[in-house]
Every structure is written in C-alpha cells, then in structure tokens.
Coordinates of N, CA and C in Angstrom, one line a residue:
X20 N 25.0 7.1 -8.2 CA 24.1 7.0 -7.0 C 22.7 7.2 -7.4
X21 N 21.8 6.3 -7.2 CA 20.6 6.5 -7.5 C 19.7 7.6 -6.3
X22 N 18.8 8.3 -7.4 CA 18.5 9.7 -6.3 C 17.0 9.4 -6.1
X23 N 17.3 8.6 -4.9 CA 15.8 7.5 -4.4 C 15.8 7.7 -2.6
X24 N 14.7 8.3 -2.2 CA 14.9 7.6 -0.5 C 14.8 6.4 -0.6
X25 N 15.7 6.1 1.0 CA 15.6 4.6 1.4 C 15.3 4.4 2.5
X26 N 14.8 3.7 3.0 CA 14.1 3.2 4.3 C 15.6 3.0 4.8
X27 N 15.5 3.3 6.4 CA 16.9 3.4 7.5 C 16.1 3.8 8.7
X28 N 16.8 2.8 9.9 CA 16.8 2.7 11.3 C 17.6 2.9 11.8
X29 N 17.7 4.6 13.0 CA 18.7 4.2 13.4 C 18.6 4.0 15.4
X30 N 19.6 3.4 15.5 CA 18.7 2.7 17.3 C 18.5 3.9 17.6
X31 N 16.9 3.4 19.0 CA 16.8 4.0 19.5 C 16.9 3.8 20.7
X32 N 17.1 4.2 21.8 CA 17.4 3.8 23.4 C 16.4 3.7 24.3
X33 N 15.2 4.7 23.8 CA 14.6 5.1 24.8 C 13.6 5.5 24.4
X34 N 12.4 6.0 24.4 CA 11.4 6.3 23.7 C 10.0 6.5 25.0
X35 N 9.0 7.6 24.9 CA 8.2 8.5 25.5 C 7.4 9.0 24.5
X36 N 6.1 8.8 25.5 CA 5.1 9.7 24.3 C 4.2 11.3 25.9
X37 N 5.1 12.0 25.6 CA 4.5 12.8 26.5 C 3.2 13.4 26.7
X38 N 2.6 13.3 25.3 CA 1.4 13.5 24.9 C 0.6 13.1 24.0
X39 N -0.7 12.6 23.9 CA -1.5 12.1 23.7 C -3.2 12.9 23.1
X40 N -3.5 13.0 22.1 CA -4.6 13.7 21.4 C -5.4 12.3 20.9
X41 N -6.1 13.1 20.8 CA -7.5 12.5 19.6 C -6.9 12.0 18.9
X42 N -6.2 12.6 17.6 CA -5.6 11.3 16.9 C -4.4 11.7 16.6
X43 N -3.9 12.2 16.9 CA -2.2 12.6 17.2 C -1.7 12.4 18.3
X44 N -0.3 12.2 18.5 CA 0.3 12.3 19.7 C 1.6 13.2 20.0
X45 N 2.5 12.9 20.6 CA 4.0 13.6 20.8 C 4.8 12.5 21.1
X46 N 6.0 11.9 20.5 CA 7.1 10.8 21.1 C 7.9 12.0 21.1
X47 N 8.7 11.3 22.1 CA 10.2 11.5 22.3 C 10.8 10.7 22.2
X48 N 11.7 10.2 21.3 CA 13.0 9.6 21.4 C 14.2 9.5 21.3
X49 N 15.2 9.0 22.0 CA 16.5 8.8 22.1 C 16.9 8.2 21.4
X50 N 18.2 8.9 20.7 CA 18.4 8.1 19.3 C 20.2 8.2 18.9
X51 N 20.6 7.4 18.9 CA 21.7 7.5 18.9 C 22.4 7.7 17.1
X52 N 23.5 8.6 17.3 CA 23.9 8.8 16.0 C 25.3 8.5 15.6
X53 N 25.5 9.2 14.3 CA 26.8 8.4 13.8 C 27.8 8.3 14.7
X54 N 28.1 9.3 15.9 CA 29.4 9.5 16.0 C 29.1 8.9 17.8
X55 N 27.8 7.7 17.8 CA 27.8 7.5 18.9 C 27.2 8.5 20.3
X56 N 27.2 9.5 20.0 CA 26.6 10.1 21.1 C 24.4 9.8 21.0
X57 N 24.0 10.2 21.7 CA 22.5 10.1 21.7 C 21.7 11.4 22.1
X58 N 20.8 11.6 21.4 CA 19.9 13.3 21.2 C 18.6 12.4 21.3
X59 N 17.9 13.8 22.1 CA 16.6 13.5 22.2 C 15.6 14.1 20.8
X60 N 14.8 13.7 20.7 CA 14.0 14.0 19.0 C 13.0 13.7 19.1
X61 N 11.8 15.2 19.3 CA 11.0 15.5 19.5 C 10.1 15.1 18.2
X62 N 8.5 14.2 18.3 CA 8.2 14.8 16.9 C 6.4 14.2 16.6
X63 N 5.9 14.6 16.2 CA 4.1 14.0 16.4 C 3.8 13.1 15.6
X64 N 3.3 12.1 16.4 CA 3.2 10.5 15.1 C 2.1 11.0 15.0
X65 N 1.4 10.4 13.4 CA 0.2 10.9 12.9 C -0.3 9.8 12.2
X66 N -1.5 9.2 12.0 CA -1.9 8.2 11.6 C -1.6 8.3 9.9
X67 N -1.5 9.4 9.3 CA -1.2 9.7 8.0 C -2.7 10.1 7.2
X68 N -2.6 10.9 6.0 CA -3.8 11.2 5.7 C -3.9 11.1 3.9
X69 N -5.0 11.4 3.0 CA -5.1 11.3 1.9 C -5.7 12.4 1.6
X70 N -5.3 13.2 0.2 CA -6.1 14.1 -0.6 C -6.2 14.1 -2.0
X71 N -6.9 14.5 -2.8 CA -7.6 14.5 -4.0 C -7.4 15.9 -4.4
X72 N -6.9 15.9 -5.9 CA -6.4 16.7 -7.0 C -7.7 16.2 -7.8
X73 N -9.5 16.8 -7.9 CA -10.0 16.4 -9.1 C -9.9 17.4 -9.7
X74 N -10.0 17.3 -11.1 CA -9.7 17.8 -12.3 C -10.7 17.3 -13.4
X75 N -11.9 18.4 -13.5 CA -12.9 18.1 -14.4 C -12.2 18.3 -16.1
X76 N -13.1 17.7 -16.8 CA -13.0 17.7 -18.0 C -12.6 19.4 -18.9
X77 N -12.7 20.1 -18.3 CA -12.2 21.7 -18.5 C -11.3 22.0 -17.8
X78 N -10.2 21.3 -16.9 CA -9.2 21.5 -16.6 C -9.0 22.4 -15.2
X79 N -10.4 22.2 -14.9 CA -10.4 23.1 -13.3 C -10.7 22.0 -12.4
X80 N -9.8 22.4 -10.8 CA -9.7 21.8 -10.5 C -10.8 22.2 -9.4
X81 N -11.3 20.9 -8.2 CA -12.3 21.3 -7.4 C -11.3 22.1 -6.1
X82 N -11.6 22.7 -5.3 CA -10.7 23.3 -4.6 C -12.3 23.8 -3.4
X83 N -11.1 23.7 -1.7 CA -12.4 23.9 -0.8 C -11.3 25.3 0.0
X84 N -12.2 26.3 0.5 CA -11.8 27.0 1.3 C -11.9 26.8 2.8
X85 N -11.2 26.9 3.6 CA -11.6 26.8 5.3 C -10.2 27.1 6.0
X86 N -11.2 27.4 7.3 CA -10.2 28.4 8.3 C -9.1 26.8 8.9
X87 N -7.9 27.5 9.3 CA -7.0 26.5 9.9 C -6.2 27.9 10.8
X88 N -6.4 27.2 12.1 CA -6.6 27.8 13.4 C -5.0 28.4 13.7
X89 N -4.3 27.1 13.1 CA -2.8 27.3 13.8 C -2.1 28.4 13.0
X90 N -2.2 28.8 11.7 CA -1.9 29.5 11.0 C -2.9 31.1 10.5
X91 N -3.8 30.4 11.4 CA -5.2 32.2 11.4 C -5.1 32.5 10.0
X92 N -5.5 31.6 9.4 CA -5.8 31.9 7.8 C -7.0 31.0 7.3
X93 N -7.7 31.4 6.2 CA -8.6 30.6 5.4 C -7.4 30.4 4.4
X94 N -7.4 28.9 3.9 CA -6.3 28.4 2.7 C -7.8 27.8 1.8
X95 N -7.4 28.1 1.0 CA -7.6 27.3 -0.4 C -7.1 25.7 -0.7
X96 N -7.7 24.9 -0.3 CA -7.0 23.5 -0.2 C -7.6 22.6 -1.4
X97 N -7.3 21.5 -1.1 CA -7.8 20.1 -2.2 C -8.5 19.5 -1.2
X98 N -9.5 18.2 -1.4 CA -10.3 17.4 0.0 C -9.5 16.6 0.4
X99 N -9.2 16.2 1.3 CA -8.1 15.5 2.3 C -8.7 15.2 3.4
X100 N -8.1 14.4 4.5 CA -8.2 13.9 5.2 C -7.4 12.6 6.0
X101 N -7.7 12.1 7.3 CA -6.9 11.6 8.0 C -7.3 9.7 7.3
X102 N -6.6 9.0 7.4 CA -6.5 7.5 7.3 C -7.3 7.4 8.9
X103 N -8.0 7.2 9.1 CA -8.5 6.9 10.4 C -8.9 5.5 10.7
X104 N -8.4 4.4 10.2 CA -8.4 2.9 10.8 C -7.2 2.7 10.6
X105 N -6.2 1.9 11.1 CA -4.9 1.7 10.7 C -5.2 0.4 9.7
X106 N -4.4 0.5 8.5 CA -4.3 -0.4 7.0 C -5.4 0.1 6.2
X107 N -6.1 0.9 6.4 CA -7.2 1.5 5.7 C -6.3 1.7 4.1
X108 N -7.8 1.2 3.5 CA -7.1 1.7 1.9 C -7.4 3.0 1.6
X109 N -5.8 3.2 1.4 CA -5.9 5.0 0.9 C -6.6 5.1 -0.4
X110 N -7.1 5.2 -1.2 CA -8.1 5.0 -2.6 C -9.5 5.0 -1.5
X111 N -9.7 4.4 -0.9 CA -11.4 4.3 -0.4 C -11.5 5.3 0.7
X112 N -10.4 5.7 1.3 CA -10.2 7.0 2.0 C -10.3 8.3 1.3
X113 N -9.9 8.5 0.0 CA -9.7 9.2 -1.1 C -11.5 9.7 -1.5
X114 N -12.3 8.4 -1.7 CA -13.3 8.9 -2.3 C -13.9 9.1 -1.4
X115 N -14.0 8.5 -0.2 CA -14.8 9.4 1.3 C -14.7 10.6 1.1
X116 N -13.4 11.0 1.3 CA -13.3 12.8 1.5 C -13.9 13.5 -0.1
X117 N -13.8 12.8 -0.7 CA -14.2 13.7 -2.1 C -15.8 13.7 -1.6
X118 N -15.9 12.9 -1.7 CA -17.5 12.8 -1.3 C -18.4 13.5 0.3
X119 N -17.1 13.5 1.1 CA -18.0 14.3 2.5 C -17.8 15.6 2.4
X120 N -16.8 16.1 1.4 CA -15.7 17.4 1.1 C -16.7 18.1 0.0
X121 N -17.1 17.5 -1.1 CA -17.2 17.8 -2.5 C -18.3 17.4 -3.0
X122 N -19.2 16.5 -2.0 CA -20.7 16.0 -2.6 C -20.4 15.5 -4.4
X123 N -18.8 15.0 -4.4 CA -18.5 14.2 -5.8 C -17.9 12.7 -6.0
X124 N -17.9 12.1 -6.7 CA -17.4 11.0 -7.0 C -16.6 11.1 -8.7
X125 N -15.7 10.1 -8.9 CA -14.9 10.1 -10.1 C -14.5 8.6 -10.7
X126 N -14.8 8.8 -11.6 CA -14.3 7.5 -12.4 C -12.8 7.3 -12.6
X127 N -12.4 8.2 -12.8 CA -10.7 7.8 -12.9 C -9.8 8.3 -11.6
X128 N -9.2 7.3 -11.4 CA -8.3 7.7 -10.0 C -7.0 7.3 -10.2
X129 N -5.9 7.8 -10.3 CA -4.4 7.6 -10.4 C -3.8 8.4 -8.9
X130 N -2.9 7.6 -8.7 CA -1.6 8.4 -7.8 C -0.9 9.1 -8.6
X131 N -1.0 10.3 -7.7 CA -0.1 11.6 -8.2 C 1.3 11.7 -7.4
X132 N 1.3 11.5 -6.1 CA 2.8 11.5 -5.7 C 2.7 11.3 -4.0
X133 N 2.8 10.8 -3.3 CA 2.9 10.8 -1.9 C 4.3 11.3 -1.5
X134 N 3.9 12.1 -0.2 CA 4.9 13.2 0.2 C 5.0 12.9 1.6
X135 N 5.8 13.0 2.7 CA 6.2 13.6 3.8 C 6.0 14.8 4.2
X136 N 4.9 15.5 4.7 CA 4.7 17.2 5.1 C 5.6 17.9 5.3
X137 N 5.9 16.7 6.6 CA 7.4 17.8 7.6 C 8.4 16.5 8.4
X138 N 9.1 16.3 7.3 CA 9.8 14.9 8.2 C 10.5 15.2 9.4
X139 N 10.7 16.5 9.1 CA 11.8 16.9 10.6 C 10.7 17.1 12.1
X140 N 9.5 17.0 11.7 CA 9.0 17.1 13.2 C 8.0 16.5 13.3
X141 N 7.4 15.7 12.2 CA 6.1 14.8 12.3 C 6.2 13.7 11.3
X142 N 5.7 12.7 11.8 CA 5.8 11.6 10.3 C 4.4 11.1 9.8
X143 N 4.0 12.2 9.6 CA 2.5 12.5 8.4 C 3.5 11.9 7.1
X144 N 2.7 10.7 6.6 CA 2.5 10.5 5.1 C 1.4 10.7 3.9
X145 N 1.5 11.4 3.1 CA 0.3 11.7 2.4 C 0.3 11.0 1.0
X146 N -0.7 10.8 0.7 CA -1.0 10.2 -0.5 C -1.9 11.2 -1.1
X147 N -1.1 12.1 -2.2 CA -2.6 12.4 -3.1 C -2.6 12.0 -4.7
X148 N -4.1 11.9 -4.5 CA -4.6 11.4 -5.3 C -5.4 12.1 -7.1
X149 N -4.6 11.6 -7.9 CA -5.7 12.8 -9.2 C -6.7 12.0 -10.1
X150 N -8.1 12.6 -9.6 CA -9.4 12.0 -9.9 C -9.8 12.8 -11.0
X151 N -10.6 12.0 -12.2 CA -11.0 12.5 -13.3 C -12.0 12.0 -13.4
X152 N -13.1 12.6 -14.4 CA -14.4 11.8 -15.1 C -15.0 12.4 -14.0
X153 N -15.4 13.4 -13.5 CA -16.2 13.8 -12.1 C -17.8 13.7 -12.4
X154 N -18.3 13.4 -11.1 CA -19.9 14.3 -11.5 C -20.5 14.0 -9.7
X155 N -22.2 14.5 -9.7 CA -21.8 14.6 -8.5 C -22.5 13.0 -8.0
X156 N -22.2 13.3 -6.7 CA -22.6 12.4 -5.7 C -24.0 12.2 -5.7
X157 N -24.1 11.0 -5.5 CA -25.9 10.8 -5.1 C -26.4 10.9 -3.7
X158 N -27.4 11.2 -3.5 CA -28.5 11.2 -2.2 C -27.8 12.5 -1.6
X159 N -28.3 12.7 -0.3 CA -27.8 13.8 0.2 C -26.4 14.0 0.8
X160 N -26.4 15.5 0.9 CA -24.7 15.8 1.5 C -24.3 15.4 2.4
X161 N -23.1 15.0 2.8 CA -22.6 14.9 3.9 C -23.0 15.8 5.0
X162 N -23.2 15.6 6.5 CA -23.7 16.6 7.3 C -22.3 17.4 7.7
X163 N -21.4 18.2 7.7 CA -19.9 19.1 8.0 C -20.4 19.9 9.5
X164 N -19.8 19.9 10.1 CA -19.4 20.3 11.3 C -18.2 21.4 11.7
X165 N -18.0 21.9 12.8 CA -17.0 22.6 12.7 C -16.2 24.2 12.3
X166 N -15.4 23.7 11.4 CA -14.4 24.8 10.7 C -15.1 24.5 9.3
X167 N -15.7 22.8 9.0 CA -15.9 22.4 7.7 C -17.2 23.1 7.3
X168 N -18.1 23.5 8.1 CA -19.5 24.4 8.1 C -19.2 25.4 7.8
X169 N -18.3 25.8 7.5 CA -17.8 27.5 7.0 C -17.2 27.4 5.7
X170 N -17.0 26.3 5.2 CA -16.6 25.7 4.2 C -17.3 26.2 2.7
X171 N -15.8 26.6 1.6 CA -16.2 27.3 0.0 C -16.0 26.0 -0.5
X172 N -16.4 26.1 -1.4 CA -16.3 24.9 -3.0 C -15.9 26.1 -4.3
X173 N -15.2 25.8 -4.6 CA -15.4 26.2 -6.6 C -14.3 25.2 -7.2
X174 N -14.3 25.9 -8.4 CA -13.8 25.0 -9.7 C -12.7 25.9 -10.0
X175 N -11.7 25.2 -9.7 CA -10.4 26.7 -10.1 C -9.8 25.9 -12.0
X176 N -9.6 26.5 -12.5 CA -8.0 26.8 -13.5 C -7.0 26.0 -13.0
X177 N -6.1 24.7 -13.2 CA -5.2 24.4 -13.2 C -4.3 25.4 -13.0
X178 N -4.0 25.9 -14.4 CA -3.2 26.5 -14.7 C -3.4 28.1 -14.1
X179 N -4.7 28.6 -13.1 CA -4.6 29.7 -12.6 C -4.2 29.5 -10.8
X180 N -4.4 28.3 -10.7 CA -3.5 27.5 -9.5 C -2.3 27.6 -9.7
X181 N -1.8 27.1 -10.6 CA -0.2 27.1 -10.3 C 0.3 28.6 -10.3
X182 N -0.1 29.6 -11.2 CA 0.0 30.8 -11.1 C 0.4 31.3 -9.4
X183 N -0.9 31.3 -9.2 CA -0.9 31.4 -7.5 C -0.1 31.0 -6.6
X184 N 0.3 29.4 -7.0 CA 1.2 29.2 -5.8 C 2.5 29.7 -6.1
X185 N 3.1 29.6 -7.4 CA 4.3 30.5 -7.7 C 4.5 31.8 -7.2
X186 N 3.3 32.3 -7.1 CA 3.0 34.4 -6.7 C 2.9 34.0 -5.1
X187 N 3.1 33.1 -4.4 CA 3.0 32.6 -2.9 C 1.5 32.9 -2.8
X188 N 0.4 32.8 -3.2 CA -1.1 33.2 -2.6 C -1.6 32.0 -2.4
X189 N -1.0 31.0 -2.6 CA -1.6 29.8 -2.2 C -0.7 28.9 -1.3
X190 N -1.1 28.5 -0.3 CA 0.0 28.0 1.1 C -0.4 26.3 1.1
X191 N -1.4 26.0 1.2 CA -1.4 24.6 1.8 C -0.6 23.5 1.0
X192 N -0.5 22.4 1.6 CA 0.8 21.8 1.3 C 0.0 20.5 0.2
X193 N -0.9 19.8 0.7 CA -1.1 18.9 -0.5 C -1.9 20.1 -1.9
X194 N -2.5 21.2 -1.7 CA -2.7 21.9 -2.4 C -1.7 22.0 -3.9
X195 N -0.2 22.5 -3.3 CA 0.7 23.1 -4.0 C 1.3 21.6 -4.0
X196 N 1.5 20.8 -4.0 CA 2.4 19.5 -4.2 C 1.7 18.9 -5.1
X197 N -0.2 19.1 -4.9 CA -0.9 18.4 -6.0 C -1.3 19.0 -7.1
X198 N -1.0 20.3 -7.3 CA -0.8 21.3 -8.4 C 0.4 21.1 -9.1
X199 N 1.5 21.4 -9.0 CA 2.3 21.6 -9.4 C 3.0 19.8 -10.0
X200 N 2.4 18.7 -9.5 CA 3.0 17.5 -9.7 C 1.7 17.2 -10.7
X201 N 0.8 17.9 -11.4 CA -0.3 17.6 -12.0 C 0.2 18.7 -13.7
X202 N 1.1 19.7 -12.7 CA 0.8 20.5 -14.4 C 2.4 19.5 -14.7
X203 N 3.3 19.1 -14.0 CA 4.4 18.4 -14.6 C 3.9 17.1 -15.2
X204 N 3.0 16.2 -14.5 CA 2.8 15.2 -15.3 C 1.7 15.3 -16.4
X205 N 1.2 16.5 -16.8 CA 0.4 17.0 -17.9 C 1.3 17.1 -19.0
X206 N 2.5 18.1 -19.0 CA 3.5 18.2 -19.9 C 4.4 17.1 -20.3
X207 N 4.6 16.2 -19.3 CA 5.3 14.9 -19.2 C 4.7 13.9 -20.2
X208 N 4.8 13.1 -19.4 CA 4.0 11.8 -20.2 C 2.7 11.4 -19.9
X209 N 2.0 12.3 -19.5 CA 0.5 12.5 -19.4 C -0.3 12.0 -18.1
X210 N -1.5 11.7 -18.1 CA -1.9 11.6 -16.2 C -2.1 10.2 -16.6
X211 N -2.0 9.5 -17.7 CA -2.4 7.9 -17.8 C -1.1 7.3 -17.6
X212 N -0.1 7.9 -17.2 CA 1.3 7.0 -17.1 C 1.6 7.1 -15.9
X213 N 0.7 7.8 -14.8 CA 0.9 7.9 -13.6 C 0.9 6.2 -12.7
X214 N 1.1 5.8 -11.8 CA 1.0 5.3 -11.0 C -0.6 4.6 -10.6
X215 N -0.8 3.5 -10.8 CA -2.1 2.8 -10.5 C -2.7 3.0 -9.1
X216 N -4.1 3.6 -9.1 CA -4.5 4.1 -7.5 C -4.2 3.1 -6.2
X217 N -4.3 1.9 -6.9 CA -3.6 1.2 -5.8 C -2.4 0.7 -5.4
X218 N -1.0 1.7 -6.0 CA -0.2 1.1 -6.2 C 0.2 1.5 -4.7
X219 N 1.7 0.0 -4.3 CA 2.1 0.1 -2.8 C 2.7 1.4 -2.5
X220 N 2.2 1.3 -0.8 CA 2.6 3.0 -0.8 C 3.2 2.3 1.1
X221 N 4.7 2.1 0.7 CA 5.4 1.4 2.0 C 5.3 2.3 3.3
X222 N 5.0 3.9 3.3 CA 4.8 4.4 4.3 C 3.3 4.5 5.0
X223 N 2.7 3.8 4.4 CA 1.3 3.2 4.8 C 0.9 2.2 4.1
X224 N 1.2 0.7 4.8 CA 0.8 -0.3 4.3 C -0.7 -0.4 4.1
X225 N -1.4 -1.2 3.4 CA -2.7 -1.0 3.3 C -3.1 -2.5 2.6
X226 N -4.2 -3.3 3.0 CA -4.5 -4.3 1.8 C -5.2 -3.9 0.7
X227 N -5.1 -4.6 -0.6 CA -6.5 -3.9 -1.7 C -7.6 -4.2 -1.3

C-alpha cells in the first residue's frame, strides 16, 4: 500500500454556513458515512495561506515575533500569510509576505512541504516555502498595522530552532513544520532536490 493521501468525497446531504467573517467562515455539513447513518461536521473554510522558511547564507533563519490573540502568546513564527484572491500564485504570495513581513526578497525559492493545519476542524492549506540568496528589499517598508506594529525580526540558528521546538519553546505550526522539514531535507538529499517553487499544489489550484 502506498503511504500517500488521496483525494475522497464523501456525500454530503445538506450543507450551512452559519457564519461568515472577513475571510473566514463556519460550514456545517451533513455527511453521510460508511455505515450509512449521517453526522453533522462542523468546520472553518479558509481561503488557505503561504509561509517562507528564509535561510541566509550562515544558516540562520529569518524568524518574526507577534502577539496571537487566541492563544495569549507572542510566538516566534516564519512570514506567512493568507492567499487572498482565489487561484493566486502561491510563489508571488510567498514573496509579498517576505517582503511586507521582512523588508526582503530572495533569489532562490523551492517548496518545502505543504501541510493541512487542522484537518479535523478547518481546511487551511499551507504551502511553505524555503528561500535562499536573501538581501534586502528596495524602497521603503511596508506600512504594518495592528498586532504586526508590535512586530520582532532576527536571524535565528537553524539548528538553534530545531533545538527549541524539540524543548516545546517554539509553538507555531508553519514555524515547526518549516524547521524541522528543512534540517531533514539538509541531511537528505539537499534543498536543490526539493520540489520546484511552482510545482502543482492540488489543494490550491493556481495558474503560473
């Protein structure tokens, strides 16, 4: 048996979106299962989003600090962000956020791994992305607003990242997925055997 997801539908009967945000929502749907009965399944569609693993020529990676409300914590994250046109190319969504995030741009861009956050209760797809060759952006900064106005920048350690997330001090999710799938494909067969930045990514269709 090959140890692969595979795309699967299973009916649904009935379907409700009880709630409605900015760019989130809430469905509900009726969904019938193997043994024929039908459950209701709560869960937040999300337009899906992209983040960036850069990784300067010294092996530190760029990393932003900021408050996240739902969890009353400042995390330590990578730049990321929402897909906010639907078909949007994730790669040109990629260097937005490096650039509104990190006042940087990069010459080399490979797919590192796209993930599912929380399949059991939202269908966020994420694409992150590992950028190399850095330097910074031209003209001025992006103007940040917000939670993003309270916003740290540094240059961490690869390798004093993964530390971290192993010791639990580091929580966010493309953070620790783009860590840890960076020091594997470092040891592996290197970051030039990765996946081409624009390769298909079926849970967000996109044109080149």
């Amino acid at each position: 048996m090959a140890i692969k997801d595979m795309p699967e539908q299973w009916e649904v009967t009935a379907t409700d979106t009880p709630f409605r945000g900015n760019k989130t929502s809430v469905r509900t749907d009726d969904v019938v299962m193997p043994d024929g009965t039908v459950v209701k399944r709560d869960y937040q569609v999300h337009p899906g989003s992209v983040a960036v693993l850069a990784i300067d020529d010294e092996d530190r990676v760029l990393v932003l600090r900021q408050y996240r409300h739902p969890v009353r914590q400042k995390l330590w994250e990578i730049p990321a962000g929402l897909l906010d046109v639907p078909g949007e190319n994730p790669l040109h969504a990629a260097q937005r956020e490096l650039y509104e995030e990190a006042h940087a741009k990069a010459e080399n861009w490979r797919v590192l791994t796209d993930v599912y956050t929380t399949p059991g209760g939202c269908d966020e797809a994420v694409r992150i992305f590992l950028a190399r060759d850095l330097s910074a952006a031209e003209g001025e900064r992006f103007e940040v607003a917000e939670e993003e106005a309270d916003m740290e920048l540094a240059r961490v350690p690869l390798d004093e990242l993964m530390r971290g997330v192993l010791a639990g001090e580091l929580h966010n999710t493309c953070l620790v997925v783009g860590v840890l799938s960076a020091v594997a494909a470092r040891c592996g067969d290197g970051f030039d055997a990765l996946r081409p930045a624009e390769a298909p990514w079926p849970a967000r269709p996109f044109e080149a």
